[in-house]
PDB file of C-alpha atoms and ligand atoms in Angstrom:
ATOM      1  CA  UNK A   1       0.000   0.000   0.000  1.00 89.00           C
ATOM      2  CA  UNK A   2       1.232   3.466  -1.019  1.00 90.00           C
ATOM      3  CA  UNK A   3       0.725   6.284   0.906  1.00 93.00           C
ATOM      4  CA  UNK A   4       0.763  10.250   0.425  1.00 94.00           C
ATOM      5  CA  UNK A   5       2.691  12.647   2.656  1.00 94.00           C
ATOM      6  CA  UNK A   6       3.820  16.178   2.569  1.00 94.00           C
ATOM      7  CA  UNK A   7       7.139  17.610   3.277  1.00 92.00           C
ATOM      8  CA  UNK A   8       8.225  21.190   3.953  1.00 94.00           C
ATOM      9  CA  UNK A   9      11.063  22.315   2.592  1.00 94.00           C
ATOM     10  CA  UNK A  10      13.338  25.741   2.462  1.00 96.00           C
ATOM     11  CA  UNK A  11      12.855  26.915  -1.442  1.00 96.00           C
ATOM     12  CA  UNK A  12      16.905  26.662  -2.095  1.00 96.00           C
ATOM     13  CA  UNK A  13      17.008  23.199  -0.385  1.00 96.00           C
ATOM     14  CA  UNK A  14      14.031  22.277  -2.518  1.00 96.00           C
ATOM     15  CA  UNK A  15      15.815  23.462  -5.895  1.00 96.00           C
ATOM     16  CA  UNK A  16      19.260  22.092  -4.788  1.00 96.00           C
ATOM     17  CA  UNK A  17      17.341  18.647  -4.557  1.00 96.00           C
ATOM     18  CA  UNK A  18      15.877  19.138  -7.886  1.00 95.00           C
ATOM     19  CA  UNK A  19      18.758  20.036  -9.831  1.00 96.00           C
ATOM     20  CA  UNK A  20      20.055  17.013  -8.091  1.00 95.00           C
ATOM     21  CA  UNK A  21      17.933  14.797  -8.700  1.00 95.00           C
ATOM     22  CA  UNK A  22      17.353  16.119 -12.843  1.00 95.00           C
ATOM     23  CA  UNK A  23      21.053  14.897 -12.863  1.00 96.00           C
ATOM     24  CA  UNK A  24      20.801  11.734 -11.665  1.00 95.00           C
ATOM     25  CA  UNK A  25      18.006  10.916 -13.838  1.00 96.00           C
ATOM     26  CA  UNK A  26      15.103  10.338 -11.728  1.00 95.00           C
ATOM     27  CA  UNK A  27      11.237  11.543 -13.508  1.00 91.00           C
ATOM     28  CA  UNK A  28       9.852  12.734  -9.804  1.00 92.00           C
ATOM     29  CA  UNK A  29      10.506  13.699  -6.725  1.00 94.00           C
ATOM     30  CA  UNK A  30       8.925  10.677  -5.139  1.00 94.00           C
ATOM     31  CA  UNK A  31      11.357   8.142  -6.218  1.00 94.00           C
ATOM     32  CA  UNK A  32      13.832   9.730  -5.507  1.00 95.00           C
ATOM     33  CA  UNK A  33      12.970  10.348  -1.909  1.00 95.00           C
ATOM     34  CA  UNK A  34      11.606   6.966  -1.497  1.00 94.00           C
ATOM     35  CA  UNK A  35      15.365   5.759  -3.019  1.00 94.00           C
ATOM     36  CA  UNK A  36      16.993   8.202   0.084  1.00 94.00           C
ATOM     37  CA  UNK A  37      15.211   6.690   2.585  1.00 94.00           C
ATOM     38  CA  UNK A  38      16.009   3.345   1.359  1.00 92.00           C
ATOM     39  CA  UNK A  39      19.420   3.961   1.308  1.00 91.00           C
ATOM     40  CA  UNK A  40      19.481   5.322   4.647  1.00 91.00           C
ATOM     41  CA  UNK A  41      17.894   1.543   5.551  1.00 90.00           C
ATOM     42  CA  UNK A  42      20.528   0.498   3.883  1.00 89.00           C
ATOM     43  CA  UNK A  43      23.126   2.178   5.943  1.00 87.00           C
ATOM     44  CA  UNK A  44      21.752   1.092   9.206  1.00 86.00           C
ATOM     45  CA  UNK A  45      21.927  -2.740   8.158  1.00 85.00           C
ATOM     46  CA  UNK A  46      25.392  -1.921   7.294  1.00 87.00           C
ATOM     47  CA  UNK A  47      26.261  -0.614  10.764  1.00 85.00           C
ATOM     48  CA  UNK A  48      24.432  -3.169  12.964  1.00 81.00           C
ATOM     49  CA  UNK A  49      26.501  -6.101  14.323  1.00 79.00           C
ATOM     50  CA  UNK A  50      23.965  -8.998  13.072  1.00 83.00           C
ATOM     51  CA  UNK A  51      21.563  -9.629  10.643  1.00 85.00           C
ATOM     52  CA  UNK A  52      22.439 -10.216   6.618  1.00 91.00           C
ATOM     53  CA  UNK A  53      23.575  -8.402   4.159  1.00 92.00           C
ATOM     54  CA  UNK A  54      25.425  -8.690   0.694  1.00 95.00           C
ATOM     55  CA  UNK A  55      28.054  -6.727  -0.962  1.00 96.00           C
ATOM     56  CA  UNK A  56      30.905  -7.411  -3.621  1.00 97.00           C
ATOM     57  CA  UNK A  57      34.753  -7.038  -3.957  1.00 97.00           C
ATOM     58  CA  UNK A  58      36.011  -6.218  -7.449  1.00 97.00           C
ATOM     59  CA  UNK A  59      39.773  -7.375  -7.209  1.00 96.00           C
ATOM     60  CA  UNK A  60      42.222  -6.593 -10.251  1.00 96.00           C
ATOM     61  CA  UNK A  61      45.547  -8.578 -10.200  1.00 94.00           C
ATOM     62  CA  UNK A  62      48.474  -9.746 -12.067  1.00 91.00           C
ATOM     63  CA  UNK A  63      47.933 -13.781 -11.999  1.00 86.00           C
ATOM     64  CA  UNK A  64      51.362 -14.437 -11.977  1.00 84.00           C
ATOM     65  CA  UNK A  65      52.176 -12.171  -8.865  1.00 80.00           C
ATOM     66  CA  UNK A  66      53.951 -14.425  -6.414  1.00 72.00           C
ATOM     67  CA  UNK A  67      51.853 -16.914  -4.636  1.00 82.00           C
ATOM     68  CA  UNK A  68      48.578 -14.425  -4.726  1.00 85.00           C
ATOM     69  CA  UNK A  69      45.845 -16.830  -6.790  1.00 86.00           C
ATOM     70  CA  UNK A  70      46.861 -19.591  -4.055  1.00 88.00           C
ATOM     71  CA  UNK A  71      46.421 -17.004  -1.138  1.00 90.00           C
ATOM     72  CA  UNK A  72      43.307 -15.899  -2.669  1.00 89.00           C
ATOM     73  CA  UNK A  73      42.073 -19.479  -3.197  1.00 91.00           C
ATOM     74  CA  UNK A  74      43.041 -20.494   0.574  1.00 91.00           C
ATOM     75  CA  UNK A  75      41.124 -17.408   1.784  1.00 91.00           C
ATOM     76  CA  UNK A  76      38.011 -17.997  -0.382  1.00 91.00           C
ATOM     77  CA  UNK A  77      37.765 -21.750   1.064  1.00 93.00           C
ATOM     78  CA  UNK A  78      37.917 -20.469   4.349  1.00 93.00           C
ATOM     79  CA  UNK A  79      35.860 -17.782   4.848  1.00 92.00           C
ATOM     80  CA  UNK A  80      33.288 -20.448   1.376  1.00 93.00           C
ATOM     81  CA  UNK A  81      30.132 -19.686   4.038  1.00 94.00           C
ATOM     82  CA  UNK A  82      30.783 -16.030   3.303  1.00 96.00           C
ATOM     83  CA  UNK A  83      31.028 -16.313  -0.418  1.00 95.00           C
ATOM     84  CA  UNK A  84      28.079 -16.628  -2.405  1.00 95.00           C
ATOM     85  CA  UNK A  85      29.669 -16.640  -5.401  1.00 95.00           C
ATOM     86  CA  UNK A  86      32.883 -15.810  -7.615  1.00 94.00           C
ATOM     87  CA  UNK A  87      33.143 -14.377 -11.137  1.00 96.00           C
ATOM     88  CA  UNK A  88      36.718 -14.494 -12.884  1.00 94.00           C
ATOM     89  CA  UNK A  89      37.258 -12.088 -15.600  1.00 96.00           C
ATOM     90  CA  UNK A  90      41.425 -12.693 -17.797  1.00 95.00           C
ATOM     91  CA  UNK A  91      40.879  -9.617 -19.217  1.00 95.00           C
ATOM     92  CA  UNK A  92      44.353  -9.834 -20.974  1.00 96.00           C
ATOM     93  CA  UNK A  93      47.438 -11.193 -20.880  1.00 94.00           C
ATOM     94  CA  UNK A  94      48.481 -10.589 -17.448  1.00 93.00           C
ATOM     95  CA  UNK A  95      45.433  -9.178 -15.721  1.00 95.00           C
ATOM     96  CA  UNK A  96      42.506 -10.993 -13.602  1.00 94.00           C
ATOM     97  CA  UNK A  97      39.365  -9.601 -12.230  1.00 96.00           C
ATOM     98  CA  UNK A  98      37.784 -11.528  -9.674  1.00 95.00           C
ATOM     99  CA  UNK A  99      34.653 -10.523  -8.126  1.00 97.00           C
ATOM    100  CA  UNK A 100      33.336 -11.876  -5.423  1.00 96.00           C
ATOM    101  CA  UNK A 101      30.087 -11.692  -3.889  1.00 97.00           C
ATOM    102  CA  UNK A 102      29.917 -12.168   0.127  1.00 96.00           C
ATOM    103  CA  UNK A 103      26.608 -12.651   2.368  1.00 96.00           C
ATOM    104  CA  UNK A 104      26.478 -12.037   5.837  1.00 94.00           C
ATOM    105  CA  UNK A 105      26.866  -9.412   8.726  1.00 93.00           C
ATOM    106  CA  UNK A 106      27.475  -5.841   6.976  1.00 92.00           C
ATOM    107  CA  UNK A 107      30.812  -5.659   9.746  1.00 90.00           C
ATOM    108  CA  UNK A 108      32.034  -9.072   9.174  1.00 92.00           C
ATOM    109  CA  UNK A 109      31.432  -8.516   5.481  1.00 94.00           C
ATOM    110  CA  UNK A 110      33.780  -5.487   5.364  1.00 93.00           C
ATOM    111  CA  UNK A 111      36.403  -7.323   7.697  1.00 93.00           C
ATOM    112  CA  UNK A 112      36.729  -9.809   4.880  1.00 95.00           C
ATOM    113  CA  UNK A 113      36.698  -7.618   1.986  1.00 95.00           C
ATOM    114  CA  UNK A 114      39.337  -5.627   3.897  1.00 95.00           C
ATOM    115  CA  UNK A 115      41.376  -8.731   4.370  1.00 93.00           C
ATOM    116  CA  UNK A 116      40.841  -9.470  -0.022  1.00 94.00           C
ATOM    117  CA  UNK A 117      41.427  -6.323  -1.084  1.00 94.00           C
ATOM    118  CA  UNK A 118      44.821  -6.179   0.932  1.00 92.00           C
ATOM    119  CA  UNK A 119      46.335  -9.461  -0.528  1.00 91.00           C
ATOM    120  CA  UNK A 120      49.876  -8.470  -1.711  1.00 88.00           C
ATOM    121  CA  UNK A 121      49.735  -8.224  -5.090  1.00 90.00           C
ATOM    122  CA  UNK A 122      46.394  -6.828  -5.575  1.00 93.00           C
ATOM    123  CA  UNK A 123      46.335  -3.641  -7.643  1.00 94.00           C
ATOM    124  CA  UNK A 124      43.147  -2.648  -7.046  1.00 96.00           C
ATOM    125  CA  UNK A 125      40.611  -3.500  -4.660  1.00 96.00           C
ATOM    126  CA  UNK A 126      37.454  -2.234  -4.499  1.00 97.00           C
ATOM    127  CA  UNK A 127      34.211  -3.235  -2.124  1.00 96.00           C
ATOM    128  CA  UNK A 128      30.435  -2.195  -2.897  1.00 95.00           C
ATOM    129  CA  UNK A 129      28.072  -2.808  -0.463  1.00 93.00           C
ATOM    130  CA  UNK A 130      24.544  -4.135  -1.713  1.00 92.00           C
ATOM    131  CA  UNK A 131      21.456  -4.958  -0.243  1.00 89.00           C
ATOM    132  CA  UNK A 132      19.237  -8.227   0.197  1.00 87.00           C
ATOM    133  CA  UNK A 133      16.389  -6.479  -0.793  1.00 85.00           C
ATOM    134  CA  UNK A 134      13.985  -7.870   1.893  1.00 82.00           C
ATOM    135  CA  UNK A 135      13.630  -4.835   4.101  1.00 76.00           C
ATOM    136  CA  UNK A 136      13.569  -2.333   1.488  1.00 79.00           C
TER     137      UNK A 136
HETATM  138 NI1   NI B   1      42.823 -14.755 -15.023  1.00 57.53          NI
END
């Protein structure tokens, strides 16, 4: 069920949001609200100690960097009720992209992608966190 409600705003916050909002894309002011308090949801699952959540580590590395894909492997193993899945990308010669998808506690999630993206060798880590969905 959808319902209506009406918010007051100062006139330069109000055009600050639209101009905002006009660059991101969005048709109405609605969704895009209704997207800001989702991802404000979003942050508190994030913060709190338990519950689930999902999120993704895009690692770039060289695959012949010394002993990396095995310390990558040995990590993925043991942390395998963490990791949902794992997409491997050669994207040329020398280069890998591996992305990995974890599920769990938002803090124990980051611990983990902390520990990935710091694997010597890696050249670039990157983590983006997600959402289930289910209380969004
Ligand atoms: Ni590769």
């Amino acid at each position: 069920m959808v319902e209506r409600i009406g918010i007051s705003l100062e006139r330069d916050l109000l055009r600050r949001f639209d101009r905002l909002i006009r660059r991101k894309g969005y048709s109405n002011r609605s969704e895009a609200v209704r997207d800001l308090i989702r991802e404000k949801i979003i942050e508190q699952e994030w913060a709190a100690p338990a519950g689930e959540t999902v999120g993704a580590v895009f690692l770039i590395y060289e695959h012949e960097a010394m002993h990396l894909s095995e310390k990558l492997t040995q990590l993925e193993h043991s942390e395998f009720h963490r990791i949902v899945s794992t997409l491997h990308v050669h994207m040329d010669q020398d280069n890998c992209l591996e992305v990995i998808v974890l599920r769990g506690p938002g803090r124990e999630l980051k611990r983990l992608a902390d520990r990935l993206i710091s694997i010597r060798g890696v050249k670039h880590g990157q983590f983006v966190p997600g959402a289930t969905g289910r209380r969004i």
